[in-house]
Amino acid sequence: MTDLGAVQGGAFAPDCLKGRTALITGGGSGIGFAIARALSDAGANVAISSRNLDRLKEAAQRLRNSGAQILAVAADVREPEAVNAAVSAAVERFGGLDILIANAAGNFVVPFSDMSFNAWRTVVDIDLNGTFHCAKAAYPHLKASTHGGRLIAISTLRALEGWPGCAHAAAAKAGVMSLIRSLAIEWGPDGILCNTIAPGPIDGTEGVKRLYEDTGEAAVLTANLPLGRLGRGEDVAQAVLYLCSDAASFVTGTDLVVDGGRQRGQRGAT
Ligand code: HXC
Ligand code: NAP
């Protein structure tokens, strides 16, 4: 029987990422926090980074309560020097960097006709340029990883569908998906696996609040999802854990969709 190393009895071994270090941008809230919890529960050292250091420190304390090694470091992903410094801080603290999760994002609903130049620029700068800055800063460390580096960006299939009210985020996330595919090919020889995860709507997050709750669309959305519920942060985090684990050592350049079947259509829709 094949020994995949990471998988035990249908679940991931509790220490399957032991000895590895992950940096998660936007790791102090929402989906990023769920990812930080899953990776630290799997034994990884975890650095979480975003603009709001107070929130990061609080999140780090919650993660430490379960015994994990956590570093909180402030950085705006729009600033390459700040991203470099965050990566250096993680490497200094934990001795290397094996996993980079580009999760930080900004988004808000605004019709294109009302979208200011700066609104467009801001979202593209955070989502697309921010991912570029992270990839640049992490590359030499991911290449040096003895486990095989992992770069995972959190995207959304809405980027590829046409996304009314979020043209800026759609364009930026489509750019992220394209960037990751190119890196998968360029960095394959360096042993770095590059993938995206495309979550469906995830309960209790800022994204769902802004896009569905504040617009009055949450109830209809949920009722029509094939599985009849929104996703949980944990659903996305387990998919990230899979891509980071040895079980995914032949998976690169793909989009892993974790959306409860939303991409296949909605119940009740013709
Ligand atoms: C119209 C808006 C706006 C709004 C901001 N702007 N909010 N325009 N409607 N609701 C405009 C501003 O007027 C300004 O343009 C420009 O955008 C920059 O705004 P700032 O507030 O100066 O930017 P900043 O302080 O850098 O904050 C970035 C931000 C903010 C993106 C605007 O919302 C933020 O920090 N977001 C992080 C959290 C987040 O967005 N989480 C949700 C991710 S959900 P002018 O022209 O006035 O200067 C997601 C997808 C989910 O990514 C998918 C679900 C299925
Ligand atoms: P969230 O909690 O608002 O997460 C966004 C994170 O990014 C925050 O922690 C924020 O922290 C950080 N961030 C924002 N701008 C930043 C910047 N300039 N520099 C550094 N960090 C920055 O929202 P979420 O809904 O969990 O979204 C997380 C990811 O999942 C995003 O990539 C989003 O596009 C994606 N996604 C979400 C859903 C969903 O249903 N929620 C669905 C599909 C995809 P600070 O404010 O401290 O900087």
Short mmCIF file of C-alpha atoms in Angstrom, two decimals, residues 3 18 26 37 55 58 73 77 86 152 155 175 180 196 200 203 216-217 234 255 257 267:
data_model
loop_
_atom_site.label_atom_id
_atom_site.label_comp_id
_atom_site.label_asym_id
_atom_site.label_seq_id
_atom_site.Cartn_x
_atom_site.Cartn_y
_atom_site.Cartn_z
CA ASP A 3 2.25 5.51 2.24
CA LYS A 18 5.84 19.48 11.87
CA GLY A 26 -4.48 38.32 6.42
CA ARG A 37 -5.39 27.35 13.03
CA ARG A 55 -5.88 42.25 15.85
CA GLU A 58 -5.06 38.89 19.69
CA VAL A 73 4.02 40.72 12.17
CA VAL A 77 1.07 43.78 1.21
CA ALA A 86 7.66 40.17 7.31
CA ILE A 152 -1.12 29.04 -2.31
CA SER A 155 -9.03 33.37 -5.05
CA GLY A 175 -4.72 38.06 -12.41
CA ILE A 180 0.02 31.32 -9.94
CA THR A 196 -4.99 28.54 -5.82
CA GLY A 200 -17.51 29.59 -2.19
CA ASP A 203 -20.06 31.94 6.78
CA GLY A 216 -29.70 41.60 1.27
CA GLU A 217 -28.78 38.57 -0.85
CA GLU A 234 -12.51 25.03 8.31
CA ASP A 255 -7.44 25.79 -8.78
CA VAL A 257 -12.61 24.71 -5.77
CA ARG A 267 -30.92 24.89 -7.05
#
